[in-house]
Amino acid sequence: MWRYPHEGRNGETGKGEGNHAGEQQLSALSDSDSQTERLKYSRLEVAERRQLTVMFCDLVGSTVLSEQLDPEEYREVVRNYQTACAEVIDRYDGHIAQYLGDGLLVYFGHPAAHENDAARAVRAGLEIVALLRSTPTSQQKVPPLPS
């Protein structure tokens, strides 16, 4: 079970009980401790819960494609695909959390939250598909997307 640093075992906040764990750890650091350590523990105080929209982009048919192309050509196709996706994702203020093979794990709402993060994710996805459909297949070196 996940809980905020200031919550007790049963979810109680410990109000009225004095310092909570993060404050105790922060106050235990002496003046000689590094600024990094002090910042690490002070961040425990600002934990927040927020909505996060997650999008995963994947190159459809990449396994078959990897068998048809030379490794260098395949790497170029994947790099071009990921670069095109990243440009669109950036326009919609998404954050690429991880590159996973030919895919991208994307967060909308982290690190900056917007009221319309879910809509931004959908628009980014639709724009990625439109971009791939509008790029001539000969430039992509990939089979056309199904209609």
Tab-separated table of N, CA and C in Angstrom:
chain	number	residue	atom	x	y	z
A	1	MET	N	0.843	-1.182	0.000
A	1	MET	CA	0.000	0.000	0.000
A	1	MET	C	0.882	1.237	0.000
A	2	TRP	N	0.555	2.166	-0.856
A	2	TRP	CA	1.316	3.395	-0.942
A	2	TRP	C	0.660	4.439	-0.067
A	3	ARG	N	1.475	5.231	0.623
A	3	ARG	CA	0.936	6.337	1.409
A	3	ARG	C	1.921	7.479	1.394
A	4	TYR	N	1.413	8.645	1.700
A	4	TYR	CA	2.267	9.821	1.789
A	4	TYR	C	3.205	9.679	2.980
A	5	PRO	N	4.354	10.337	2.905
A	5	PRO	CA	5.326	10.212	3.989
A	5	PRO	C	4.786	10.636	5.349
A	6	HIS	N	3.811	11.546	5.388
A	6	HIS	CA	3.310	12.030	6.668
A	6	HIS	C	2.167	11.182	7.212
A	7	GLU	N	1.734	10.144	6.478
A	7	GLU	CA	0.634	9.317	6.946
A	7	GLU	C	1.156	8.154	7.778
A	8	GLY	N	0.381	7.808	8.769
A	8	GLY	CA	0.720	6.658	9.603
A	8	GLY	C	0.295	5.366	8.942
A	9	ARG	N	0.374	4.272	9.681
A	9	ARG	CA	0.053	2.958	9.123
A	9	ARG	C	-1.390	2.845	8.657
A	10	ASN	N	-2.303	3.473	9.358
A	10	ASN	CA	-3.715	3.373	9.000
A	10	ASN	C	-4.214	4.587	8.234
A	11	GLY	N	-3.286	5.371	7.698
A	11	GLY	CA	-3.668	6.527	6.910
A	11	GLY	C	-3.870	7.781	7.720
A	12	GLU	N	-3.717	7.693	9.064
A	12	GLU	CA	-3.888	8.908	9.855
A	12	GLU	C	-2.737	9.869	9.570
A	13	THR	N	-3.037	11.133	9.663
A	13	THR	CA	-2.047	12.139	9.299
A	13	THR	C	-1.142	12.504	10.453
A	14	GLY	N	-1.450	12.089	11.628
A	14	GLY	CA	-0.581	12.382	12.758
A	14	GLY	C	-0.721	13.805	13.254
A	15	LYS	N	-1.796	14.495	12.866
A	15	LYS	CA	-1.996	15.861	13.335
A	15	LYS	C	-2.204	15.825	14.842
A	16	GLY	N	-1.556	16.738	15.513
A	16	GLY	CA	-1.647	16.784	16.957
A	16	GLY	C	-0.615	15.904	17.634
A	17	GLU	N	0.131	15.141	16.873
A	17	GLU	CA	1.127	14.242	17.445
A	17	GLU	C	2.524	14.837	17.332
A	18	GLY	N	2.660	16.072	16.932
A	18	GLY	CA	3.979	16.668	16.792
A	18	GLY	C	4.533	16.405	15.412
A	19	ASN	N	5.846	16.345	15.308
A	19	ASN	CA	6.510	16.169	14.013
A	19	ASN	C	6.185	14.818	13.418
A	20	HIS	N	6.062	14.756	12.084
A	20	HIS	CA	5.929	13.466	11.421
A	20	HIS	C	7.287	13.037	10.896
A	21	ALA	N	7.330	11.890	10.252
A	21	ALA	CA	8.610	11.267	9.885
A	21	ALA	C	9.513	12.181	9.074
A	22	GLY	N	8.975	12.862	8.072
A	22	GLY	CA	9.799	13.729	7.235
A	22	GLY	C	10.427	14.860	8.029
A	23	GLU	N	9.642	15.464	8.937
A	23	GLU	CA	10.180	16.534	9.765
A	23	GLU	C	11.259	16.014	10.706
A	24	GLN	N	11.025	14.808	11.261
A	24	GLN	CA	12.017	14.230	12.165
A	24	GLN	C	13.319	13.959	11.426
A	25	GLN	N	13.221	13.426	10.214
A	25	GLN	CA	14.427	13.158	9.435
A	25	GLN	C	15.130	14.460	9.071
A	26	LEU	N	14.353	15.479	8.708
A	26	LEU	CA	14.934	16.763	8.328
A	26	LEU	C	15.607	17.425	9.523
A	27	SER	N	14.945	17.383	10.665
A	27	SER	CA	15.527	18.027	11.840
A	27	SER	C	16.739	17.264	12.354
A	28	ALA	N	16.841	15.967	12.042
A	28	ALA	CA	17.979	15.170	12.497
A	28	ALA	C	19.246	15.484	11.705
A	29	LEU	N	19.105	16.108	10.557
A	29	LEU	CA	20.278	16.457	9.760
A	29	LEU	C	20.982	17.649	10.387
A	30	SER	N	22.241	17.536	10.547
A	30	SER	CA	23.002	18.635	11.141
A	30	SER	C	23.324	19.678	10.082
A	31	ASP	N	23.832	20.815	10.522
A	31	ASP	CA	24.205	21.871	9.596
A	31	ASP	C	25.307	21.432	8.646
A	32	SER	N	26.084	20.443	9.048
A	32	SER	CA	27.188	20.012	8.192
A	32	SER	C	26.738	19.057	7.095
A	33	ASP	N	25.488	18.563	7.175
A	33	ASP	CA	25.001	17.656	6.137
A	33	ASP	C	24.829	18.415	4.826
A	34	SER	N	24.944	17.688	3.763
A	34	SER	CA	24.902	18.327	2.441
A	34	SER	C	23.537	18.922	2.148
A	35	GLN	N	23.542	19.931	1.321
A	35	GLN	CA	22.306	20.576	0.886
A	35	GLN	C	21.421	19.581	0.153
A	36	THR	N	22.042	18.659	-0.584
A	36	THR	CA	21.282	17.652	-1.325
A	36	THR	C	20.458	16.788	-0.388
A	37	GLU	N	21.066	16.356	0.719
A	37	GLU	CA	20.345	15.539	1.693
A	37	GLU	C	19.192	16.329	2.302
A	38	ARG	N	19.430	17.592	2.629
A	38	ARG	CA	18.375	18.412	3.219
A	38	ARG	C	17.223	18.582	2.235
A	39	LEU	N	17.539	18.785	0.937
A	39	LEU	CA	16.491	18.919	-0.072
A	39	LEU	C	15.718	17.625	-0.242
A	40	LYS	N	16.431	16.504	-0.197
A	40	LYS	CA	15.776	15.204	-0.365
A	40	LYS	C	14.696	15.018	0.697
A	41	TYR	N	15.017	15.307	1.935
A	41	TYR	CA	14.044	15.126	3.003
A	41	TYR	C	12.995	16.222	3.011
A	42	SER	N	13.329	17.425	2.575
A	42	SER	CA	12.330	18.487	2.555
A	42	SER	C	11.279	18.213	1.486
A	43	ARG	N	11.632	17.483	0.447
A	43	ARG	CA	10.653	17.141	-0.601
A	43	ARG	C	9.581	16.201	-0.075
A	44	LEU	N	9.879	15.489	1.010
A	44	LEU	CA	8.879	14.617	1.603
A	44	LEU	C	7.664	15.419	2.072
A	45	GLU	N	7.884	16.673	2.367
A	45	GLU	CA	6.822	17.525	2.885
A	45	GLU	C	5.836	17.958	1.810
A	46	VAL	N	6.185	17.872	0.553
A	46	VAL	CA	5.340	18.414	-0.499
A	46	VAL	C	4.754	17.329	-1.395
A	47	ALA	N	4.609	16.127	-0.879
A	47	ALA	CA	3.997	15.062	-1.671
A	47	ALA	C	2.573	15.476	-2.012
A	48	GLU	N	2.157	15.145	-3.225
A	48	GLU	CA	0.813	15.501	-3.638
A	48	GLU	C	0.233	14.401	-4.503
A	49	ARG	N	-1.053	14.347	-4.523
A	49	ARG	CA	-1.758	13.401	-5.366
A	49	ARG	C	-2.283	14.169	-6.562
A	50	ARG	N	-2.100	13.613	-7.764
A	50	ARG	CA	-2.564	14.303	-8.956
A	50	ARG	C	-3.009	13.290	-9.999
A	51	GLN	N	-3.818	13.771	-10.929
A	51	GLN	CA	-4.243	12.949	-12.053
A	51	GLN	C	-3.094	12.881	-13.051
A	52	LEU	N	-2.895	11.722	-13.610
A	52	LEU	CA	-1.844	11.521	-14.590
A	52	LEU	C	-2.431	10.739	-15.750
A	53	THR	N	-2.211	11.215	-16.962
A	53	THR	CA	-2.656	10.501	-18.153
A	53	THR	C	-1.430	9.853	-18.774
A	54	VAL	N	-1.520	8.558	-19.033
A	54	VAL	CA	-0.400	7.803	-19.573
A	54	VAL	C	-0.748	7.351	-20.986
A	55	MET	N	0.185	7.555	-21.893
A	55	MET	CA	0.005	7.125	-23.276
A	55	MET	C	1.200	6.267	-23.665
A	56	PHE	N	0.943	5.214	-24.388
A	56	PHE	CA	2.022	4.388	-24.898
A	56	PHE	C	1.935	4.384	-26.416
A	57	CYS	N	3.023	4.758	-27.075
A	57	CYS	CA	3.100	4.757	-28.543
A	57	CYS	C	3.966	3.580	-28.956
A	58	ASP	N	3.483	2.834	-29.914
A	58	ASP	CA	4.216	1.659	-30.369
A	58	ASP	C	4.157	1.592	-31.887
A	59	LEU	N	5.248	1.181	-32.477
A	59	LEU	CA	5.319	1.030	-33.928
A	59	LEU	C	4.712	-0.320	-34.295
A	60	VAL	N	3.526	-0.282	-34.898
A	60	VAL	CA	2.803	-1.506	-35.248
A	60	VAL	C	3.572	-2.267	-36.323
A	61	GLY	N	3.699	-3.574	-36.141
A	61	GLY	CA	4.370	-4.410	-37.118
A	61	GLY	C	5.887	-4.343	-37.053
A	62	SER	N	6.420	-3.885	-35.953
A	62	SER	CA	7.865	-3.692	-35.879
A	62	SER	C	8.642	-5.011	-35.876
A	63	THR	N	8.045	-6.066	-35.348
A	63	THR	CA	8.744	-7.357	-35.345
A	63	THR	C	8.940	-7.858	-36.761
A	64	VAL	N	7.894	-7.815	-37.563
A	64	VAL	CA	7.990	-8.233	-38.959
A	64	VAL	C	8.946	-7.313	-39.713
A	65	LEU	N	8.838	-6.014	-39.432
A	65	LEU	CA	9.699	-5.039	-40.088
A	65	LEU	C	11.173	-5.291	-39.759
A	66	SER	N	11.453	-5.638	-38.534
A	66	SER	CA	12.847	-5.891	-38.136
A	66	SER	C	13.427	-7.107	-38.847
A	67	GLU	N	12.558	-8.015	-39.261
A	67	GLU	CA	13.019	-9.192	-40.005
A	67	GLU	C	13.252	-8.864	-41.485
A	68	GLN	N	12.581	-7.828	-41.992
A	68	GLN	CA	12.671	-7.479	-43.403
A	68	GLN	C	13.794	-6.493	-43.717
A	69	LEU	N	14.208	-5.703	-42.736
A	69	LEU	CA	15.211	-4.659	-42.955
A	69	LEU	C	16.551	-5.051	-42.339
A	70	ASP	N	17.609	-4.449	-42.863
A	70	ASP	CA	18.913	-4.585	-42.226
A	70	ASP	C	18.834	-3.896	-40.868
A	71	PRO	N	19.636	-4.329	-39.910
A	71	PRO	CA	19.598	-3.702	-38.579
A	71	PRO	C	19.808	-2.185	-38.609
A	72	GLU	N	20.697	-1.716	-39.501
A	72	GLU	CA	20.948	-0.272	-39.588
A	72	GLU	C	19.717	0.468	-40.096
A	73	GLU	N	19.043	-0.107	-41.109
A	73	GLU	CA	17.832	0.514	-41.649
A	73	GLU	C	16.717	0.513	-40.601
A	74	TYR	N	16.588	-0.605	-39.911
A	74	TYR	CA	15.549	-0.705	-38.882
A	74	TYR	C	15.791	0.320	-37.770
A	75	ARG	N	17.021	0.460	-37.348
A	75	ARG	CA	17.357	1.423	-36.299
A	75	ARG	C	16.998	2.841	-36.758
A	76	GLU	N	17.255	3.148	-38.031
A	76	GLU	CA	16.928	4.462	-38.581
A	76	GLU	C	15.418	4.689	-38.593
A	77	VAL	N	14.654	3.675	-38.976
A	77	VAL	CA	13.195	3.778	-38.992
A	77	VAL	C	12.677	4.056	-37.583
A	78	VAL	N	13.164	3.295	-36.610
A	78	VAL	CA	12.708	3.470	-35.229
A	78	VAL	C	13.110	4.850	-34.709
A	79	ARG	N	14.330	5.268	-35.013
A	79	ARG	CA	14.789	6.588	-34.553
A	79	ARG	C	13.930	7.700	-35.173
A	80	ASN	N	13.634	7.600	-36.468
A	80	ASN	CA	12.783	8.602	-37.121
A	80	ASN	C	11.376	8.608	-36.535
A	81	TYR	N	10.845	7.426	-36.278
A	81	TYR	CA	9.519	7.294	-35.667
A	81	TYR	C	9.509	7.937	-34.277
A	82	GLN	N	10.491	7.625	-33.468
A	82	GLN	CA	10.532	8.169	-32.113
A	82	GLN	C	10.757	9.679	-32.115
A	83	THR	N	11.566	10.168	-33.039
A	83	THR	CA	11.794	11.617	-33.144
A	83	THR	C	10.507	12.329	-33.539
A	84	ALA	N	9.793	11.780	-34.509
A	84	ALA	CA	8.522	12.381	-34.931
A	84	ALA	C	7.521	12.382	-33.778
A	85	CYS	N	7.440	11.271	-33.060
A	85	CYS	CA	6.539	11.195	-31.904
A	85	CYS	C	6.933	12.206	-30.839
A	86	ALA	N	8.222	12.306	-30.562
A	86	ALA	CA	8.707	13.209	-29.514
A	86	ALA	C	8.371	14.666	-29.833
A	87	GLU	N	8.473	15.038	-31.108
A	87	GLU	CA	8.152	16.420	-31.491
A	87	GLU	C	6.681	16.729	-31.242
A	88	VAL	N	5.816	15.783	-31.580
A	88	VAL	CA	4.381	15.988	-31.358
A	88	VAL	C	4.080	16.004	-29.854
A	89	ILE	N	4.636	15.070	-29.139
A	89	ILE	CA	4.406	14.973	-27.692
A	89	ILE	C	4.858	16.254	-27.000
A	90	ASP	N	5.974	16.787	-27.425
A	90	ASP	CA	6.489	18.023	-26.838
A	90	ASP	C	5.537	19.195	-27.081
A	91	ARG	N	4.942	19.254	-28.263
A	91	ARG	CA	3.997	20.335	-28.571
A	91	ARG	C	2.788	20.316	-27.632
A	92	TYR	N	2.413	19.124	-27.166
A	92	TYR	CA	1.260	18.991	-26.277
A	92	TYR	C	1.673	18.911	-24.815
A	93	ASP	N	2.913	19.255	-24.533
A	93	ASP	CA	3.444	19.318	-23.172
A	93	ASP	C	3.444	17.963	-22.475
A	94	GLY	N	3.688	16.916	-23.255
A	94	GLY	CA	3.835	15.590	-22.670
A	94	GLY	C	5.275	15.359	-22.246
A	95	HIS	N	5.476	14.368	-21.426
A	95	HIS	CA	6.813	14.035	-20.918
A	95	HIS	C	7.104	12.571	-21.256
A	96	ILE	N	8.143	12.338	-22.048
A	96	ILE	CA	8.518	10.959	-22.380
A	96	ILE	C	9.235	10.375	-21.169
A	97	ALA	N	8.567	9.454	-20.521
A	97	ALA	CA	9.116	8.857	-19.310
A	97	ALA	C	10.151	7.792	-19.648
A	98	GLN	N	9.922	7.085	-20.761
A	98	GLN	CA	10.833	5.991	-21.089
A	98	GLN	C	10.692	5.607	-22.555
A	99	TYR	N	11.827	5.302	-23.149
A	99	TYR	CA	11.846	4.704	-24.482
A	99	TYR	C	11.947	3.196	-24.261
A	100	LEU	N	10.997	2.460	-24.800
A	100	LEU	CA	10.958	1.009	-24.609
A	100	LEU	C	11.004	0.331	-25.966
A	101	GLY	N	12.197	-0.026	-26.405
A	101	GLY	CA	12.347	-0.620	-27.730
A	101	GLY	C	11.901	0.372	-28.777
A	102	ASP	N	10.853	0.015	-29.519
A	102	ASP	CA	10.325	0.938	-30.529
A	102	ASP	C	9.164	1.768	-29.974
A	103	GLY	N	8.888	1.635	-28.707
A	103	GLY	CA	7.770	2.349	-28.105
A	103	GLY	C	8.205	3.484	-27.199
A	104	LEU	N	7.218	4.298	-26.825
A	104	LEU	CA	7.451	5.411	-25.912
A	104	LEU	C	6.372	5.394	-24.835
A	105	LEU	N	6.791	5.508	-23.598
A	105	LEU	CA	5.879	5.653	-22.471
A	105	LEU	C	5.824	7.139	-22.155
A	106	VAL	N	4.623	7.731	-22.240
A	106	VAL	CA	4.478	9.179	-22.157
A	106	VAL	C	3.516	9.542	-21.028
A	107	TYR	N	3.896	10.573	-20.270
A	107	TYR	CA	3.039	11.107	-19.213
A	107	TYR	C	2.530	12.475	-19.619
A	108	PHE	N	1.255	12.705	-19.409
A	108	PHE	CA	0.658	14.027	-19.514
A	108	PHE	C	0.144	14.352	-18.122
A	109	GLY	N	0.597	15.471	-17.585
A	109	GLY	CA	0.250	15.826	-16.212
A	109	GLY	C	1.444	15.729	-15.290
A	110	HIS	N	2.574	15.365	-15.833
A	110	HIS	CA	3.819	15.313	-15.065
A	110	HIS	C	4.953	15.767	-15.966
A	111	PRO	N	5.814	16.623	-15.610
A	111	PRO	CA	5.908	17.288	-14.319
A	111	PRO	C	4.942	18.459	-14.171
A	112	ALA	N	4.414	18.997	-15.261
A	112	ALA	CA	3.461	20.110	-15.182
A	112	ALA	C	2.061	19.595	-15.471
A	113	ALA	N	1.128	19.951	-14.627
A	113	ALA	CA	-0.259	19.510	-14.797
A	113	ALA	C	-1.077	20.590	-15.499
A	114	HIS	N	-2.030	20.126	-16.308
A	114	HIS	CA	-2.982	21.009	-16.980
A	114	HIS	C	-4.371	20.427	-16.761
A	115	GLU	N	-5.377	21.262	-16.841
A	115	GLU	CA	-6.747	20.773	-16.668
A	115	GLU	C	-7.132	19.777	-17.743
A	116	ASN	N	-6.555	19.908	-18.920
A	116	ASN	CA	-6.957	19.092	-20.064
A	116	ASN	C	-5.874	18.099	-20.489
A	117	ASP	N	-5.182	17.489	-19.540
A	117	ASP	CA	-4.106	16.570	-19.896
A	117	ASP	C	-4.599	15.357	-20.685
A	118	ALA	N	-5.767	14.843	-20.343
A	118	ALA	CA	-6.294	13.697	-21.091
A	118	ALA	C	-6.567	14.086	-22.544
A	119	ALA	N	-7.133	15.254	-22.757
A	119	ALA	CA	-7.402	15.731	-24.116
A	119	ALA	C	-6.098	15.972	-24.867
A	120	ARG	N	-5.083	16.479	-24.176
A	120	ARG	CA	-3.779	16.685	-24.810
A	120	ARG	C	-3.190	15.352	-25.273
A	121	ALA	N	-3.333	14.327	-24.461
A	121	ALA	CA	-2.814	13.006	-24.823
A	121	ALA	C	-3.527	12.469	-26.060
A	122	VAL	N	-4.847	12.606	-26.091
A	122	VAL	CA	-5.617	12.129	-27.242
A	122	VAL	C	-5.224	12.901	-28.498
A	123	ARG	N	-5.114	14.215	-28.386
A	123	ARG	CA	-4.730	15.028	-29.549
A	123	ARG	C	-3.328	14.675	-30.043
A	124	ALA	N	-2.423	14.451	-29.106
A	124	ALA	CA	-1.064	14.061	-29.496
A	124	ALA	C	-1.087	12.726	-30.233
A	125	GLY	N	-1.843	11.767	-29.721
A	125	GLY	CA	-1.945	10.464	-30.377
A	125	GLY	C	-2.524	10.565	-31.774
A	126	LEU	N	-3.580	11.342	-31.902
A	126	LEU	CA	-4.197	11.515	-33.220
A	126	LEU	C	-3.255	12.222	-34.188
A	127	GLU	N	-2.514	13.207	-33.692
A	127	GLU	CA	-1.581	13.911	-34.567
A	127	GLU	C	-0.427	13.009	-34.994
A	128	ILE	N	0.012	12.126	-34.105
A	128	ILE	CA	1.075	11.175	-34.466
A	128	ILE	C	0.601	10.258	-35.580
A	129	VAL	N	-0.616	9.743	-35.437
A	129	VAL	CA	-1.160	8.858	-36.476
A	129	VAL	C	-1.299	9.619	-37.790
A	130	ALA	N	-1.821	10.846	-37.743
A	130	ALA	CA	-1.981	11.654	-38.962
A	130	ALA	C	-0.628	11.941	-39.606
A	131	LEU	N	0.364	12.241	-38.795
A	131	LEU	CA	1.705	12.516	-39.318
A	131	LEU	C	2.274	11.287	-40.027
A	132	LEU	N	2.117	10.136	-39.432
A	132	LEU	CA	2.642	8.917	-40.049
A	132	LEU	C	1.896	8.567	-41.334
A	133	ARG	N	0.599	8.844	-41.351
A	133	ARG	CA	-0.175	8.576	-42.566
A	133	ARG	C	0.183	9.549	-43.678
A	134	SER	N	0.566	10.771	-43.342
A	134	SER	CA	0.858	11.776	-44.372
A	134	SER	C	2.282	11.670	-44.915
A	135	THR	N	3.151	10.998	-44.198
A	135	THR	CA	4.531	10.826	-44.660
A	135	THR	C	4.550	9.725	-45.705
A	136	PRO	N	5.117	9.982	-46.868
A	136	PRO	CA	5.158	8.950	-47.908
A	136	PRO	C	5.830	7.669	-47.388
A	137	THR	N	5.234	6.539	-47.734
A	137	THR	CA	5.744	5.246	-47.289
A	137	THR	C	7.189	5.038	-47.703
A	138	SER	N	7.583	5.561	-48.854
A	138	SER	CA	8.962	5.382	-49.305
A	138	SER	C	9.952	6.072	-48.365
A	139	GLN	N	9.523	7.175	-47.726
A	139	GLN	CA	10.398	7.853	-46.772
A	139	GLN	C	10.422	7.128	-45.432
A	140	GLN	N	9.312	6.498	-45.079
A	140	GLN	CA	9.238	5.800	-43.798
A	140	GLN	C	9.971	4.470	-43.819
A	141	LYS	N	10.023	3.856	-45.003
A	141	LYS	CA	10.530	2.489	-45.153
A	141	LYS	C	9.724	1.493	-44.308
A	142	VAL	N	8.455	1.813	-44.148
A	142	VAL	CA	7.569	0.927	-43.405
A	142	VAL	C	6.299	0.726	-44.204
A	143	PRO	N	5.601	-0.379	-43.960
A	143	PRO	CA	4.336	-0.590	-44.668
A	143	PRO	C	3.307	0.464	-44.250
A	144	PRO	N	2.374	0.815	-45.140
A	144	PRO	CA	1.382	1.831	-44.808
A	144	PRO	C	0.494	1.372	-43.650
A	145	LEU	N	-0.019	2.333	-42.889
A	145	LEU	CA	-0.918	2.032	-41.781
A	145	LEU	C	-2.246	1.525	-42.338
A	146	PRO	N	-2.874	0.580	-41.636
A	146	PRO	CA	-4.197	0.126	-42.090
A	146	PRO	C	-5.218	1.247	-41.920
A	147	SER	N	-6.195	1.286	-42.804
A	147	SER	CA	-7.219	2.337	-42.733
A	147	SER	C	-8.314	1.977	-41.782
